[in-house]
XYZ file of N, CA, C and O in Angstrom:
468
model
N 1.777 30.537 -69.282
C 2.052 31.565 -68.508
C 2.654 30.831 -67.180
O 2.021 29.632 -66.458
N 3.952 31.251 -66.864
C 4.248 30.918 -65.631
C 3.788 31.128 -64.003
O 3.425 32.307 -64.219
N 3.400 29.988 -63.481
C 3.177 30.394 -61.777
C 3.494 30.871 -60.973
O 5.171 30.242 -61.002
N 3.505 31.674 -60.366
C 4.513 32.136 -58.859
C 5.018 31.117 -58.094
O 3.874 29.964 -57.961
N 5.926 30.920 -57.415
C 6.037 30.060 -56.409
C 5.304 30.165 -55.393
O 5.094 31.497 -54.946
N 4.870 29.135 -54.755
C 4.634 28.812 -53.319
C 5.110 29.202 -52.440
O 6.489 29.062 -52.429
N 4.827 29.783 -51.546
C 5.437 30.227 -49.994
C 6.297 28.804 -49.924
O 7.679 28.799 -49.351
N 5.986 27.717 -49.928
C 6.759 26.424 -49.580
C 7.850 26.265 -50.412
O 8.526 26.107 -49.943
N 7.739 26.317 -51.282
C 8.779 26.466 -52.537
C 9.685 27.263 -52.790
O 10.814 27.051 -53.228
N 9.349 28.362 -51.691
C 10.699 29.495 -51.493
C 10.823 29.335 -50.044
O 12.101 30.124 -49.723
N 10.707 28.392 -49.589
C 11.573 28.191 -47.997
C 13.069 27.815 -48.376
O 13.408 27.431 -49.003
N 13.601 28.265 -47.497
C 15.365 28.323 -47.338
C 15.396 26.607 -47.374
O 14.878 25.742 -47.031
N 17.231 26.280 -47.483
C 17.308 24.625 -47.865
C 17.319 24.460 -46.518
O 17.061 23.107 -46.354
N 17.389 24.787 -45.329
C 17.139 24.467 -43.905
C 15.619 23.868 -44.029
O 15.853 22.447 -42.942
N 14.962 24.329 -44.321
C 13.695 23.760 -44.654
C 12.813 22.295 -45.313
O 11.960 21.392 -45.240
N 14.315 21.699 -46.226
C 14.146 20.665 -47.247
C 13.653 19.477 -46.537
O 12.751 19.533 -47.154
N 14.140 19.339 -45.517
C 13.446 17.880 -45.078
C 11.968 17.650 -44.557
O 11.305 16.977 -45.035
N 11.818 18.934 -44.293
C 10.302 19.293 -43.796
C 9.251 19.312 -44.917
O 8.260 18.938 -45.108
N 9.873 19.925 -46.159
C 9.073 20.139 -47.091
C 9.083 18.545 -48.224
O 7.638 18.413 -48.652
N 9.959 17.928 -48.117
C 9.945 16.469 -48.379
C 8.902 15.550 -47.760
O 8.032 15.125 -48.240
N 8.650 16.010 -46.116
C 7.834 15.257 -45.424
C 6.209 15.656 -45.947
O 5.530 14.948 -46.361
N 6.263 16.883 -46.028
C 5.127 17.358 -46.619
C 4.626 16.818 -47.920
O 3.470 16.578 -48.150
N 5.471 17.020 -48.958
C 5.100 16.179 -50.288
C 4.679 15.142 -49.830
O 3.667 14.738 -50.774
N 5.461 14.019 -49.444
C 5.084 12.622 -49.207
C 3.910 12.517 -48.974
O 2.900 11.718 -49.293
N 3.654 13.487 -47.800
C 1.905 13.110 -47.040
C 1.293 13.643 -47.876
O 0.010 12.965 -47.880
N 1.332 14.674 -48.589
C 0.051 14.748 -49.505
C -0.342 13.994 -50.679
O -1.175 13.491 -51.146
N 1.361 13.143 -50.987
C 1.065 12.160 -52.295
C 0.554 10.749 -51.743
O -0.136 10.214 -52.265
N 0.759 10.686 -50.198
C 0.215 9.545 -49.855
C -1.460 9.628 -49.294
O -2.013 8.688 -48.855
N -1.866 10.817 -49.427
C -3.054 11.462 -48.684
C -3.385 10.913 -47.507
O -4.415 10.357 -47.030
N -2.246 10.795 -46.633
C -2.107 10.459 -45.140
C -3.231 11.351 -44.004
O -3.455 10.926 -42.876
N -3.051 12.697 -44.362
C -3.541 14.027 -43.464
C -4.618 14.551 -44.015
O -4.347 14.846 -45.306
N -5.010 15.370 -43.437
C -6.197 16.251 -43.653
C -5.381 17.467 -43.613
O -4.190 17.576 -43.350
N -5.506 18.651 -44.870
C -5.071 19.580 -45.213
C -4.577 20.591 -43.730
O -3.592 20.972 -43.599
N -5.646 20.523 -42.708
C -5.713 21.206 -41.333
C -4.704 20.775 -40.798
O -3.752 20.983 -39.704
N -4.216 18.995 -40.248
C -3.458 18.652 -39.841
C -2.083 18.767 -40.375
O -1.087 18.595 -39.775
N -2.106 18.711 -41.590
C -0.691 19.087 -42.406
C -0.087 20.381 -41.913
O 1.262 20.378 -41.892
N -1.308 21.304 -41.906
C -0.587 22.489 -41.962
C 0.028 22.867 -40.391
O 0.847 23.295 -40.128
N -1.123 22.138 -39.256
C -0.469 22.021 -37.984
C 0.664 21.737 -37.644
O 2.032 22.274 -37.098
N 0.794 20.064 -38.030
C 2.340 19.467 -38.099
C 3.435 20.423 -38.522
O 4.565 20.605 -38.469
N 3.366 20.920 -39.893
C 4.065 21.485 -41.105
C 4.689 22.869 -39.929
O 5.731 23.242 -40.039
N 3.753 23.498 -39.801
C 4.145 24.826 -38.978
C 4.654 24.482 -37.785
O 5.478 25.220 -37.469
N 4.341 23.162 -37.153
C 4.996 23.041 -36.086
C 6.682 22.637 -36.272
O 7.578 23.009 -35.504
N 6.868 21.877 -37.142
C 8.218 21.646 -38.028
C 8.947 23.002 -38.171
O 10.101 23.056 -37.638
N 8.649 24.022 -38.926
C 9.211 24.996 -39.418
C 9.563 25.827 -38.067
O 10.548 26.576 -38.109
N 8.661 25.896 -37.374
C 9.063 26.672 -35.852
C 9.742 26.138 -35.285
O 10.882 26.933 -34.465
N 10.148 25.065 -35.457
C 11.233 23.988 -34.564
C 12.687 24.414 -35.078
O 13.294 24.406 -34.135
N 12.786 24.947 -36.149
C 13.975 25.598 -36.600
C 14.295 26.988 -36.960
O 14.611 27.324 -37.761
N 13.148 27.548 -36.407
C 13.326 28.828 -36.259
C 12.509 29.732 -37.527
O 12.996 30.628 -37.866
N 11.767 29.093 -38.403
C 10.744 29.752 -39.202
C 9.528 29.908 -38.900
O 8.621 29.590 -38.351
N 9.160 31.065 -39.773
C 7.776 31.429 -39.798
C 6.810 30.467 -40.499
O 7.137 30.031 -41.514
N 5.668 30.193 -39.936
C 4.785 28.961 -40.742
C 4.106 29.594 -41.681
O 4.502 30.784 -41.918
N 3.518 28.750 -42.485
C 2.694 28.862 -43.898
C 1.256 29.236 -43.384
O 1.086 28.562 -42.545
N 0.957 30.217 -44.262
C -0.436 30.282 -44.270
C -1.524 28.716 -44.807
O -1.169 27.980 -45.512
N -2.625 28.823 -44.162
C -3.675 27.794 -45.081
C -3.991 27.652 -46.544
O -4.079 27.198 -47.108
N -4.020 29.433 -46.792
C -3.860 29.150 -48.462
C -2.370 29.135 -49.325
O -2.354 28.318 -50.366
N -1.242 29.578 -48.668
C -0.317 28.874 -48.784
C -0.207 27.159 -48.997
O 0.318 26.635 -50.350
N -0.362 26.919 -47.853
C -0.621 25.335 -48.099
C -1.466 24.648 -49.364
O -0.818 23.910 -49.957
N -2.657 25.195 -49.541
C -3.701 24.988 -50.343
C -3.137 24.877 -51.753
O -2.965 24.057 -52.794
N -2.375 25.985 -52.179
C -1.747 26.492 -53.592
C -0.586 25.260 -53.752
O -0.821 24.584 -54.654
N 0.354 24.586 -52.831
C 1.272 23.485 -52.932
C 0.618 22.306 -53.167
O 0.996 21.613 -54.045
N -0.373 22.467 -52.128
C -0.831 21.003 -52.451
C -1.872 20.822 -53.470
O -1.851 19.676 -54.314
N -2.577 21.805 -54.179
C -2.910 21.665 -55.509
C -1.954 21.456 -56.554
O -2.174 20.611 -57.485
N -0.552 21.634 -56.386
C 0.355 21.921 -57.246
C 0.924 20.419 -57.554
O 1.176 19.655 -58.420
N 1.118 20.157 -56.124
C 1.605 18.487 -56.103
C 0.581 17.551 -56.672
O 0.901 16.562 -57.582
N -0.775 17.817 -56.523
C -1.710 16.742 -56.845
C -1.976 16.918 -58.409
O -2.510 16.011 -59.060
N -1.270 18.172 -58.776
C -1.967 18.207 -60.341
C -0.513 18.070 -61.121
O -0.169 18.157 -62.475
N 0.611 17.392 -59.986
C 1.945 16.989 -60.962
C 2.788 18.200 -61.356
O 3.882 17.893 -62.056
N 2.533 19.262 -61.120
C 3.400 20.587 -61.268
C 4.590 20.919 -60.143
O 5.592 21.558 -60.908
N 4.510 19.951 -59.536
C 5.653 20.125 -58.537
C 6.126 18.463 -58.249
O 5.751 17.744 -57.874
N 7.990 18.578 -58.358
C 8.032 17.203 -58.168
C 8.757 16.887 -56.616
O 9.081 18.327 -55.864
N 8.815 16.153 -56.159
C 9.578 15.895 -54.917
C 10.881 16.477 -54.731
O 11.587 16.443 -55.463
N 11.066 17.339 -53.709
C 12.300 18.307 -53.784
C 13.347 17.491 -53.116
O 13.665 16.480 -52.309
N 14.729 17.656 -53.887
C 15.713 17.061 -53.763
C 17.062 17.773 -53.033
O 16.666 18.852 -53.217
N 17.468 16.883 -51.999
C 18.411 17.444 -51.033
C 19.679 18.089 -52.717
O 19.840 17.399 -53.561
N 20.536 18.775 -52.261
C 21.803 19.043 -52.722
C 22.419 17.755 -52.434
O 22.288 17.419 -51.467
N 23.605 17.364 -53.357
C 24.020 16.366 -53.503
C 24.788 16.148 -52.300
O 25.403 15.319 -51.535
N 25.790 17.234 -51.723
C 26.219 16.993 -50.687
C 25.407 16.849 -49.339
O 25.888 16.459 -48.645
N 24.081 16.969 -49.309
C 23.538 17.004 -48.182
C 22.794 15.462 -48.108
O 22.329 15.048 -47.030
N 23.120 14.515 -49.469
C 22.202 13.508 -49.287
C 23.051 12.216 -48.709
O 22.578 10.961 -48.564
N 24.395 12.456 -47.888
C 24.873 11.504 -47.168
C 25.666 10.368 -48.205
O 25.468 9.451 -47.861
N 25.906 10.715 -49.186
C 26.496 9.836 -50.324
C 27.727 9.655 -50.434
O 28.580 9.698 -51.219
N 28.371 9.173 -48.870
C 29.352 8.833 -48.610
C 30.180 7.582 -49.358
O 31.475 7.287 -49.534
N 29.091 6.936 -49.852
C 29.396 5.667 -50.198
C 29.537 5.545 -51.783
O 29.768 4.328 -52.540
N 28.889 6.481 -52.252
C 29.150 6.699 -53.733
C 30.463 6.865 -54.136
O 31.408 7.453 -53.387
N 30.611 6.532 -55.280
C 32.075 6.685 -55.722
C 32.810 8.234 -55.674
O 32.097 8.962 -56.293
N 33.519 8.334 -55.499
C 34.538 9.617 -55.397
C 34.647 10.261 -56.662
O 34.790 9.508 -57.886
N 34.447 11.369 -57.060
C 34.607 12.504 -58.105
C 36.263 12.087 -58.448
O 36.386 12.192 -59.844
N 36.913 12.231 -57.935
C 38.364 12.279 -57.612
C 39.501 11.061 -57.162
O 39.037 10.819 -56.118
N 40.176 10.911 -58.061
C 41.250 9.977 -57.214
C 41.943 10.758 -56.037
O 41.974 11.711 -55.723
N 42.026 9.925 -54.929
C 42.548 10.678 -53.929
C 43.997 11.382 -54.367
O 44.015 12.395 -53.453
N 44.672 10.807 -55.332
C 45.976 11.519 -55.417
C 45.961 12.865 -56.015
O 46.247 13.799 -55.503
N 44.974 12.828 -57.035
C 44.678 13.768 -57.253
C 43.595 14.941 -56.666
O 44.276 16.098 -56.827
N 43.085 14.673 -55.711
C 42.488 15.204 -54.898
C 43.203 16.220 -54.328
O 42.941 16.958 -53.807
N 44.269 15.428 -53.434
C 45.295 15.818 -52.732
C 46.114 17.247 -53.497
O 46.280 17.955 -53.000
N 46.173 16.956 -54.719
C 47.094 17.919 -55.399
C 46.538 18.942 -55.423
O 46.749 20.201 -55.699
N 44.844 18.460 -56.222
C 44.028 20.301 -56.583
C 43.921 20.674 -55.382
O 44.022 21.772 -55.316
N 43.806 20.287 -53.922
C 43.425 20.706 -52.482
C 44.567 21.616 -52.380
O 44.290 22.969 -51.631
N 45.916 21.059 -52.628
C 46.978 21.883 -52.243
C 47.019 23.224 -53.449
O 47.586 24.336 -52.539
N 46.823 23.063 -54.680
C 46.848 23.893 -55.428
C 45.733 25.004 -55.168
O 45.963 26.096 -55.615
N 44.742 24.544 -55.100
C 43.328 25.598 -55.057
C 42.502 25.711 -53.537
O 41.878 26.315 -53.412
N 42.865 24.899 -53.109
C 42.387 24.994 -51.398
C 41.103 24.010 -51.566
O 40.913 23.340 -52.615
N 40.791 23.358 -49.961
C 39.860 22.437 -49.976
C 38.444 22.946 -50.378
O 37.725 22.312 -50.779
N 38.301 24.271 -50.029
C 36.758 24.850 -50.055
C 36.344 24.771 -51.732
O 35.466 24.256 -52.286
N 37.472 24.978 -52.634
C 37.319 25.107 -54.076
C 37.018 23.689 -54.341
O 36.258 23.375 -55.174
N 38.079 22.512 -54.119
C 37.652 21.423 -54.461
C 36.658 20.739 -54.053
O 35.558 19.944 -54.802
N 35.861 20.773 -52.661
C 34.501 20.598 -52.185
C 33.449 21.059 -53.061
O 32.302 20.596 -53.735
N 33.517 22.449 -53.328
C 32.269 23.093 -54.460
C 32.679 22.136 -55.861
O 31.457 21.929 -56.459
N 33.697 22.226 -56.179
C 34.273 21.301 -57.833
C 33.646 19.622 -57.438
O 32.844 19.528 -58.736
N 33.508 19.041 -56.402
C 32.823 17.780 -56.398
C 31.201 17.955 -56.140
O 30.412 17.338 -57.161
N 30.673 18.799 -55.500
C 29.645 18.614 -55.343
C 28.642 19.418 -56.738
O 27.919 18.500 -57.107
N 29.455 20.063 -57.668
C 28.911 20.898 -59.050
C 28.990 19.382 -59.985
O 28.225 19.239 -60.730
N 30.036 18.742 -59.812
C 30.260 17.715 -60.729
C 29.344 16.344 -60.415
O 28.659 15.858 -61.346
N 28.996 16.182 -59.117
C 27.960 15.136 -58.466
C 26.599 15.692 -59.173
O 25.738 14.886 -59.444
N 26.414 17.036 -59.062
C 25.287 17.337 -59.546
C 24.765 17.477 -60.888
O 23.716 16.993 -61.460
N 25.999 17.663 -61.894
C 25.925 17.588 -63.111
C 25.271 15.932 -63.554
O 24.813 15.624 -64.707
N 26.091 14.718 -62.752
C 25.885 13.908 -63.116
C 24.766 13.275 -62.870
O 24.332 12.069 -63.140
N 23.816 13.898 -61.791
C 22.385 13.473 -61.707
C 21.643 13.182 -62.937
O 20.850 13.569 -63.639
């Protein structure tokens, strides 16, 4: 039976770095859940999101400790992989951008990089 996603797992992409912080903190066992909840909610409120409940945090902690949740990964475009090899040669990318538009090329690059992971 599939479990429902926890509140933390349903947070928007804008909260991803804070969710990764939470995951790392849980894995390292560096803080009590009360302290984690206070800090995590402070971080969420700092980006304009509503905090999570104590029970929501506890469900996420249990999933992380049981190995049911992997460390959240950013979308390939968010990782700052500027030094990674380009998907297309510069000449081909220019021709493709002229034919399809810059946005289409960017979407295609992100998709191909994600498939390569």
